[in-house]
Amino acid sequence: MIRAVKGTHDLFGSALAYHRTVVEATRRWASAAGAEEIATPIFEHTEVFERGVGQTTDIVQKEMFSFSDRGQRSLTLRPEGTAGVVRAYIEHGMKVRPQPVRLWYAGPMFRAERPQKGRQRQFHQTGYEVIGAAEPEVDAEAVALSWWILADLGLQRLHLKLGSVGDAADRARYNAYLRERLEPHAGELSEDSRRRLQTNPMRILDSKAEADRRLLEALEVRPMLEFLGEAARKHFEAVQARLRALGVPFEVDPTIVRGLDYYVRTSWEIHHELLGAQSALGGGGRYDGLSELLGGPPAPGVGWALGVERVALAMEAEGLSPAPSPGLDLYVVPLEPELVPRALEVAARFWPELRVQYALKARKPGKGLQEAEKKGARFAGLLGPDEAAAGTLTVKDLKSGEQRTLRPDEVKEWIRGGTA
Ligand code: AMP
């Protein structure tokens, strides 16, 4: 048997229902804020991510699915959404529109990580980007939307952790401090973190390795927040004030350093209490230099992504069900073999107003009704020679047992009334 690739999943049934529920909630809130939907390709030229996500990040160094096209250009399955959206913003000259431009998306992302609960190689995100504004209002707007979408899904055991990674110069000072502080203890760091010490010391703070955690604690390493310059500090305070005014509960978390190189200033994550090691449902940040990194005009931006599968796990953990997909309205049963083609015609006449299927084999009435129930239909329609001659259908309400012989328009009316 050929199985799905490790770390990928088929979405159907209740998994798909959760998925759709998360995407719909994102659509509702993002549209309410005036965002336009965008669907960028699932693969891009590799440099979009190398430049956009950053050479020193785990994503670029070890998690990308890259391959060569026939002309030997390197392409990569997108590991995240923002770089592609900003690439599209530049390519389509969205800078000439009234700024900022608000965009939202939903789709699959790909990372070559070790699969475990809450971590796949193909997973899905919904995301929101505000491009072309540097004001703290849009940071607050973005944070609030990510929070309200999760709250709207019914989730309660959420924690919004807000931080600031400062401006580029602040980060440079902080990285220099970290290097100086950690260099003498490099031998005690994990292998990954020894590498990070050279490339991007801030990423060490994100490390899950026990050795790294112990060392950081023992050395009482100061948090990034203490290194914010005047401008970044003011911005951070303004964002917090706006969030308080909007009634969004958050905690300032000095340890928030998100995995992408392009973040500046505001960064945040939303965690769920019941998810264990992979508890981040989503996160976001400000990325003021990203457009220039991709060869575009200055276009400061802020955005977030939610992990759809993680949100689904959180909903399950809190006993929240997705909206069930609607079942069949009607199941048409031909009573004679030669009436099978007619059953198709009768069913098709009700599409797309009603959800209707038909049996491909003639059935006795009792068997036909049983089959309709198994299919989860609300009504069964029996099609015998009399009905075929008269252009009617004998319809039975499978809940009440009531039965009527009706013309198609009457059938529609009865079923609509019955399922409204
Ligand atoms: P990131 O772009 O890494 O901040 O990811 C945003 C969100 O996407 C995370 O908070 C997770 O909910 C989700 N996510 C990231 N990587 C994975 C993965 N490999 N499998 C499942 N969900 C993921």
Coordinates of C-alpha atoms and ligand atoms in Angstrom, one line a residue:
M1 CA 0.0 0.0 0.0
I2 CA 1.2 3.5 -0.8
R3 CA 0.8 5.8 2.2
A4 CA 0.9 9.6 2.5
V5 CA 4.4 11.0 3.0
K6 CA 5.5 11.1 6.6
G7 CA 4.5 14.3 8.3
T8 CA 1.6 15.0 5.9
H9 CA -2.1 14.3 6.5
D10 CA -5.2 13.9 4.5
L11 CA -7.9 16.4 5.6
F12 CA -11.4 15.1 5.5
G13 CA -14.3 14.5 7.9
S14 CA -14.0 16.2 11.2
A15 CA -10.3 17.3 10.6
L16 CA -11.5 19.2 7.6
A17 CA -14.5 20.6 9.5
Y18 CA -12.1 22.0 12.1
H19 CA -9.9 23.3 9.3
R20 CA -12.8 25.1 7.6
T21 CA -14.0 26.6 10.9
V22 CA -10.6 28.2 11.5
V23 CA -10.4 29.5 8.0
E24 CA -13.9 30.9 8.1
A25 CA -13.3 32.7 11.4
T26 CA -10.1 34.2 9.9
R27 CA -12.1 35.2 6.8
R28 CA -14.8 36.8 8.9
W29 CA -12.5 38.9 11.1
A30 CA -10.0 39.8 8.4
S31 CA -12.8 40.9 6.0
A32 CA -14.4 42.9 8.8
A33 CA -11.1 44.8 9.1
G34 CA -11.1 45.5 5.4
A35 CA -8.5 43.0 4.3
E36 CA -8.4 41.4 0.8
E37 CA -7.8 37.7 0.4
I38 CA -4.6 36.7 -1.4
A39 CA -3.4 33.3 -2.6
T40 CA 0.3 33.3 -3.5
P41 CA 1.9 30.2 -5.1
I42 CA 3.0 27.4 -2.8
F43 CA 6.5 27.6 -4.2
E44 CA 8.8 30.5 -4.8
H45 CA 12.3 31.2 -5.8
T46 CA 14.5 30.1 -2.9
E47 CA 15.9 33.5 -2.4
V48 CA 12.5 34.9 -1.4
F49 CA 12.9 32.9 1.8
E50 CA 16.7 33.1 2.1
R51 CA 16.4 36.9 2.0
G52 CA 13.0 37.2 3.5
V53 CA 13.1 34.7 6.4
G54 CA 16.8 35.0 6.9
Q55 CA 19.9 32.9 6.3
T56 CA 20.6 32.3 10.0
T57 CA 17.1 31.0 10.9
D58 CA 16.4 27.3 11.6
I59 CA 13.8 27.5 8.8
V60 CA 16.3 28.4 6.1
Q61 CA 19.2 26.4 7.5
K62 CA 17.5 23.1 7.9
E63 CA 13.8 23.1 7.3
M64 CA 13.2 24.1 3.7
F65 CA 12.0 21.7 1.0
S66 CA 14.0 22.9 -1.9
F67 CA 14.4 21.5 -5.4
S68 CA 15.8 22.6 -8.8
D69 CA 13.5 23.3 -11.7
R70 CA 14.6 22.1 -15.2
G71 CA 16.7 25.2 -15.7
Q72 CA 18.6 24.5 -12.4
R73 CA 17.0 27.4 -10.5
S74 CA 16.4 26.6 -6.9
L75 CA 12.7 26.6 -5.9
T76 CA 11.3 26.1 -2.4
L77 CA 8.0 25.0 -1.0
R78 CA 6.9 27.9 1.1
P79 CA 7.7 27.4 4.8
E80 CA 5.6 30.5 5.8
G81 CA 3.4 33.0 4.2
T82 CA 4.7 36.5 4.8
A83 CA 7.7 36.5 2.5
G84 CA 5.6 35.5 -0.5
V85 CA 2.8 38.0 0.3
V86 CA 5.4 40.9 0.5
R87 CA 7.0 39.6 -2.7
A88 CA 3.5 39.9 -4.3
Y89 CA 3.0 43.3 -2.8
I90 CA 6.2 44.5 -4.5
E91 CA 5.6 42.7 -7.8
H92 CA 2.1 44.1 -8.2
G93 CA 3.0 47.7 -7.3
M94 CA 0.6 47.7 -4.3
K95 CA 2.7 50.5 -2.9
V96 CA 0.7 52.9 -5.2
R97 CA -2.6 51.9 -3.5
P98 CA -3.8 53.9 -0.5
Q99 CA -1.6 52.6 2.3
P100 CA -1.6 50.5 4.3
V101 CA -2.7 47.4 2.3
R102 CA -4.4 44.7 4.3
L103 CA -4.2 41.1 3.0
W104 CA -5.2 37.8 4.5
Y105 CA -4.4 34.2 3.3
A106 CA -5.0 30.6 4.1
G107 CA -3.1 27.6 2.8
P108 CA -0.5 24.9 3.3
M109 CA 3.1 25.5 4.5
F110 CA 6.0 23.1 4.4
R111 CA 8.8 22.5 6.8
A112 CA 11.2 19.6 7.0
E113 CA 10.8 19.2 10.8
R114 CA 10.7 16.0 12.8
P115 CA 7.0 15.1 12.8
Q116 CA 5.4 14.8 16.2
K117 CA 2.0 15.8 17.8
G118 CA 1.3 19.4 16.6
R119 CA 4.2 19.4 14.2
Q120 CA 3.9 18.3 10.6
R121 CA 5.9 18.7 7.4
Q122 CA 2.8 20.0 5.6
F123 CA 0.6 22.1 7.8
H124 CA -1.8 24.9 7.3
Q125 CA -1.8 28.5 8.3
T126 CA -4.2 31.4 8.1
G127 CA -2.5 34.8 8.2
Y128 CA -3.0 38.5 8.1
E129 CA -0.6 41.3 6.9
V130 CA -0.9 45.0 7.1
I131 CA 1.8 46.5 4.8
G132 CA 2.7 50.1 4.4
A133 CA 2.1 51.5 7.9
A134 CA 4.5 52.0 10.9
E135 CA 1.9 53.3 13.4
P136 CA 1.4 51.3 16.6
E137 CA -2.3 51.2 15.9
V138 CA -1.8 48.6 13.2
D139 CA 0.3 46.5 15.5
A140 CA -2.5 46.6 18.0
E141 CA -5.1 45.9 15.3
A142 CA -3.1 42.8 14.1
V143 CA -2.5 41.5 17.6
A144 CA -6.2 42.0 18.6
L145 CA -7.5 40.2 15.5
S146 CA -5.3 37.2 16.1
W147 CA -6.7 37.1 19.7
W148 CA -10.3 37.7 18.8
I149 CA -10.3 35.0 16.1
L150 CA -9.2 32.4 18.6
A151 CA -11.6 33.7 21.2
D152 CA -14.4 33.6 18.7
L153 CA -13.7 29.9 18.1
G154 CA -14.6 29.4 21.8
L155 CA -11.1 29.0 23.1
Q156 CA -10.5 30.1 26.6
R157 CA -7.2 28.7 27.9
L158 CA -5.2 31.1 25.9
H159 CA -2.2 33.3 26.8
L160 CA -1.1 36.2 24.7
K161 CA 2.6 36.9 25.2
L162 CA 3.8 40.2 23.9
G163 CA 7.4 41.3 23.4
S164 CA 9.5 43.6 21.4
V165 CA 12.7 42.6 19.6
G166 CA 13.7 46.3 19.2
D167 CA 15.1 48.0 16.1
A168 CA 18.0 46.6 14.1
A169 CA 20.6 48.6 16.1
D170 CA 19.0 47.5 19.4
R171 CA 19.3 43.9 18.3
A172 CA 22.9 44.4 17.2
R173 CA 23.7 45.7 20.7
Y174 CA 21.9 42.8 22.3
N175 CA 23.5 40.2 20.1
A176 CA 26.9 41.7 21.0
Y177 CA 26.0 41.5 24.7
L178 CA 24.8 37.9 24.4
R179 CA 28.0 36.9 22.5
E180 CA 30.2 38.4 25.2
R181 CA 28.2 36.8 28.0
L182 CA 27.9 33.4 26.4
E183 CA 31.2 33.0 24.6
P184 CA 33.2 31.9 27.7
H185 CA 30.6 29.2 28.3
A186 CA 30.3 28.0 24.7
G187 CA 31.3 24.5 25.7
E188 CA 28.2 24.2 27.9
L189 CA 25.8 25.1 25.0
S190 CA 24.1 22.6 22.8
E191 CA 25.6 22.1 19.4
D192 CA 22.8 24.2 17.7
S193 CA 23.3 27.0 20.1
R194 CA 27.1 27.0 19.6
R195 CA 26.4 27.6 15.9
R196 CA 23.8 30.3 16.8
L197 CA 26.4 32.1 18.9
Q198 CA 28.2 32.9 15.7
T199 CA 25.2 33.5 13.4
N200 CA 22.4 34.9 15.5
P201 CA 22.8 34.7 19.3
M202 CA 19.2 35.8 20.0
R203 CA 18.0 32.5 18.7
I204 CA 19.6 30.8 21.7
L205 CA 17.0 32.3 23.9
D206 CA 14.4 30.3 21.9
S207 CA 16.2 27.0 22.5
K208 CA 14.4 24.1 24.0
A209 CA 17.6 22.3 24.9
E210 CA 17.9 21.6 28.7
A211 CA 21.6 22.6 28.7
D212 CA 20.9 25.9 27.1
R213 CA 18.0 26.7 29.4
R214 CA 20.1 25.9 32.5
L215 CA 23.0 28.0 31.4
L216 CA 20.8 31.0 30.5
E217 CA 19.3 30.9 33.9
A218 CA 22.6 30.4 35.8
L219 CA 24.1 33.4 33.9
E220 CA 21.1 35.6 34.6
V221 CA 21.1 36.8 31.0
R222 CA 19.3 40.1 30.6
P223 CA 16.3 40.2 28.4
M224 CA 16.0 42.0 25.0
L225 CA 13.5 44.4 26.5
E226 CA 16.3 46.0 28.5
F227 CA 18.1 46.9 25.3
L228 CA 15.3 48.7 23.5
G229 CA 16.2 52.1 22.1
E230 CA 14.1 55.1 22.7
A231 CA 12.0 54.8 19.5
A232 CA 11.3 51.1 19.9
R233 CA 10.5 51.5 23.6
K234 CA 7.9 54.2 22.8
H235 CA 6.4 52.1 20.1
F236 CA 6.1 49.2 22.4
E237 CA 4.4 51.3 25.1
A238 CA 2.0 52.7 22.5
V239 CA 1.1 49.2 21.3
Q240 CA 0.4 48.1 24.9
A241 CA -1.8 51.1 25.5
R242 CA -3.9 50.5 22.4
L243 CA -4.3 46.8 23.4
R244 CA -5.5 47.8 26.8
A245 CA -8.0 50.3 25.2
L246 CA -9.3 47.4 23.0
G247 CA -9.7 45.2 26.0
V248 CA -7.2 42.5 24.8
P249 CA -5.6 40.8 27.7
F250 CA -1.8 40.2 27.3
E251 CA 1.2 39.6 29.3
V252 CA 4.6 41.2 28.5
D253 CA 7.0 38.3 28.0
P254 CA 10.6 39.4 27.8
T255 CA 11.6 36.0 26.4
I256 CA 9.6 36.2 23.1
V257 CA 12.1 36.0 20.3
R258 CA 10.5 34.8 17.2
G259 CA 12.2 32.5 14.7
L260 CA 12.3 34.8 11.7
D261 CA 15.1 37.2 11.1
Y262 CA 13.0 40.0 9.7
Y263 CA 11.1 40.9 12.8
V264 CA 11.6 44.3 14.5
R265 CA 9.8 45.8 17.4
T266 CA 6.5 44.2 18.2
S267 CA 6.4 40.4 18.4
W268 CA 3.9 38.1 20.0
E269 CA 2.7 34.5 20.4
I270 CA -0.5 33.0 21.5
H271 CA -0.2 29.9 23.6
H272 CA -2.7 27.3 24.7
E273 CA -2.5 25.8 28.2
L274 CA -3.4 22.2 27.2
L275 CA -1.0 21.7 24.3
G276 CA 2.2 20.7 26.0
A277 CA 5.5 21.2 24.2
Q278 CA 4.0 22.6 20.9
S279 CA 1.7 25.1 22.6
A280 CA 2.0 28.1 20.2
L281 CA -1.2 28.5 18.2
G282 CA 0.2 31.4 16.3
G283 CA 2.3 34.4 16.4
G284 CA 3.3 37.5 14.6
G285 CA 5.5 40.5 14.5
R286 CA 6.5 43.7 12.7
Y287 CA 8.8 43.4 9.7
D288 CA 9.7 46.9 8.6
G289 CA 12.8 46.1 6.5
L290 CA 11.4 43.0 4.7
S291 CA 10.2 44.8 1.6
E292 CA 13.7 46.3 1.0
L293 CA 15.3 42.9 1.6
L294 CA 13.2 41.5 -1.2
G295 CA 14.2 44.4 -3.5
G296 CA 11.1 46.5 -3.0
P297 CA 10.4 50.0 -1.7
P298 CA 10.3 50.9 2.0
A299 CA 7.0 49.4 3.2
P300 CA 6.9 48.8 7.0
G301 CA 4.5 46.0 7.9
V302 CA 3.1 43.8 10.6
G303 CA 1.3 40.4 10.5
W304 CA 0.6 37.1 12.0
A305 CA -0.1 33.5 11.2
L306 CA -2.2 30.9 13.1
G307 CA -1.4 27.2 12.8
V308 CA -4.7 25.6 11.8
E309 CA -3.9 22.1 13.0
R310 CA -2.7 23.4 16.4
V311 CA -5.9 25.5 16.8
A312 CA -7.9 22.4 16.0
L313 CA -6.0 20.4 18.7
A314 CA -6.7 23.2 21.2
M315 CA -10.4 23.2 20.3
E316 CA -10.5 19.4 20.7
A317 CA -8.7 19.7 24.1
E318 CA -11.4 22.2 25.2
G319 CA -14.2 20.0 23.9
L320 CA -15.2 22.4 21.2
S321 CA -16.7 20.9 18.0
P322 CA -16.5 22.5 14.6
A323 CA -19.7 23.3 12.8
P324 CA -20.8 20.0 11.3
S325 CA -21.0 19.7 7.6
P326 CA -24.6 19.5 6.4
G327 CA -25.9 16.1 5.5
L328 CA -28.0 14.9 2.5
D329 CA -31.5 16.4 2.1
L330 CA -32.9 13.7 -0.1
Y331 CA -31.9 10.2 -1.3
V332 CA -33.7 9.1 -4.5
V333 CA -34.4 5.4 -4.8
P334 CA -35.4 3.8 -8.1
L335 CA -37.7 0.8 -7.6
E336 CA -37.0 -0.8 -11.0
P337 CA -33.6 -1.2 -12.8
E338 CA -34.8 0.7 -15.8
L339 CA -35.6 3.7 -13.6
V340 CA -32.0 4.2 -12.5
P341 CA -31.3 6.8 -15.3
R342 CA -34.5 8.6 -14.2
A343 CA -33.2 8.7 -10.6
L344 CA -30.2 10.6 -11.8
E345 CA -32.4 13.1 -13.7
V346 CA -34.7 13.6 -10.7
A347 CA -31.7 14.1 -8.4
A348 CA -30.1 16.5 -10.8
R349 CA -33.2 18.6 -11.0
F350 CA -32.8 19.6 -7.3
W351 CA -29.2 20.6 -7.6
P352 CA -27.7 22.9 -6.3
E353 CA -30.6 24.1 -4.0
L354 CA -30.8 20.7 -2.3
R355 CA -28.2 18.1 -1.4
V356 CA -29.4 15.0 -3.2
Q357 CA -28.0 11.6 -4.0
Y358 CA -29.6 8.7 -5.9
A359 CA -29.1 4.9 -5.7
L360 CA -27.4 3.2 -8.7
K361 CA -29.3 0.0 -8.2
A362 CA -33.0 -0.7 -8.0
R363 CA -34.2 -1.3 -4.4
K364 CA -37.3 -2.6 -2.7
P365 CA -39.0 0.4 -0.8
G366 CA -38.0 -0.9 2.7
K367 CA -34.3 -1.5 1.7
G368 CA -34.3 1.9 0.0
L369 CA -35.5 3.7 3.1
Q370 CA -32.8 1.9 5.2
E371 CA -30.1 2.9 2.8
A372 CA -31.4 6.6 2.9
E373 CA -31.1 6.5 6.7
K374 CA -27.6 5.0 6.5
K375 CA -26.6 7.9 4.2
G376 CA -27.8 10.3 6.8
A377 CA -30.5 11.8 4.5
R378 CA -33.4 13.7 5.9
F379 CA -35.9 12.5 3.3
A380 CA -36.1 9.5 1.0
G381 CA -37.7 9.7 -2.5
L382 CA -39.2 6.5 -3.9
L383 CA -39.3 6.4 -7.7
G384 CA -41.6 3.7 -9.1
P385 CA -43.3 3.3 -12.5
D386 CA -46.4 5.3 -11.3
E387 CA -44.2 8.2 -10.1
A388 CA -42.1 8.0 -13.3
A389 CA -45.3 8.2 -15.5
A390 CA -46.8 11.0 -13.5
G391 CA -43.6 13.0 -13.1
T392 CA -43.8 12.8 -9.3
L393 CA -41.8 11.4 -6.4
T394 CA -43.1 9.6 -3.2
V395 CA -41.2 11.4 -0.5
K396 CA -40.9 10.2 3.1
D397 CA -39.7 12.4 6.0
L398 CA -37.4 10.0 7.7
K399 CA -37.8 11.7 11.1
S400 CA -41.6 12.0 11.3
G401 CA -42.5 9.1 9.0
E402 CA -44.9 11.4 7.0
Q403 CA -45.2 10.5 3.4
R404 CA -46.4 12.5 0.4
T405 CA -46.5 12.0 -3.4
L406 CA -45.4 15.3 -4.9
R407 CA -44.2 17.1 -8.1
P408 CA -40.6 18.3 -8.0
D409 CA -41.4 21.9 -7.2
E410 CA -43.6 20.7 -4.3
V411 CA -40.8 18.4 -3.1
K412 CA -38.4 21.3 -3.0
E413 CA -40.9 23.4 -1.0
W414 CA -41.6 20.7 1.5
I415 CA -37.9 19.8 2.0
R416 CA -36.9 23.4 2.3
G417 CA -39.6 24.0 4.9
G418 CA -38.6 20.8 6.7
T419 CA -34.9 21.6 6.9
A420 CA -35.2 25.4 7.4
Ligands
AMP1 P1 5.7 30.4 12.8 O1 5.7 30.9 11.4 O2 6.8 29.5 13.0 O3 5.6 31.5 13.8 O4 4.4 29.5 13.0 C1 3.2 30.1 13.3 C2 2.3 29.0 13.8 O5 2.2 28.0 12.8 C3 2.8 28.3 15.0 O6 2.4 28.9 16.1 C4 2.2 26.9 14.9 O7 0.8 27.0 15.4 C5 2.1 26.7 13.4 N1 3.2 25.8 13.0 C6 4.5 26.2 12.7 N2 5.2 25.1 12.3 C7 4.4 24.1 12.3 C8 4.5 22.7 12.0 N3 5.7 22.2 11.6 N4 3.4 21.9 12.1 C9 2.3 22.4 12.6 N5 2.1 23.7 12.9 C10 3.1 24.5 12.7

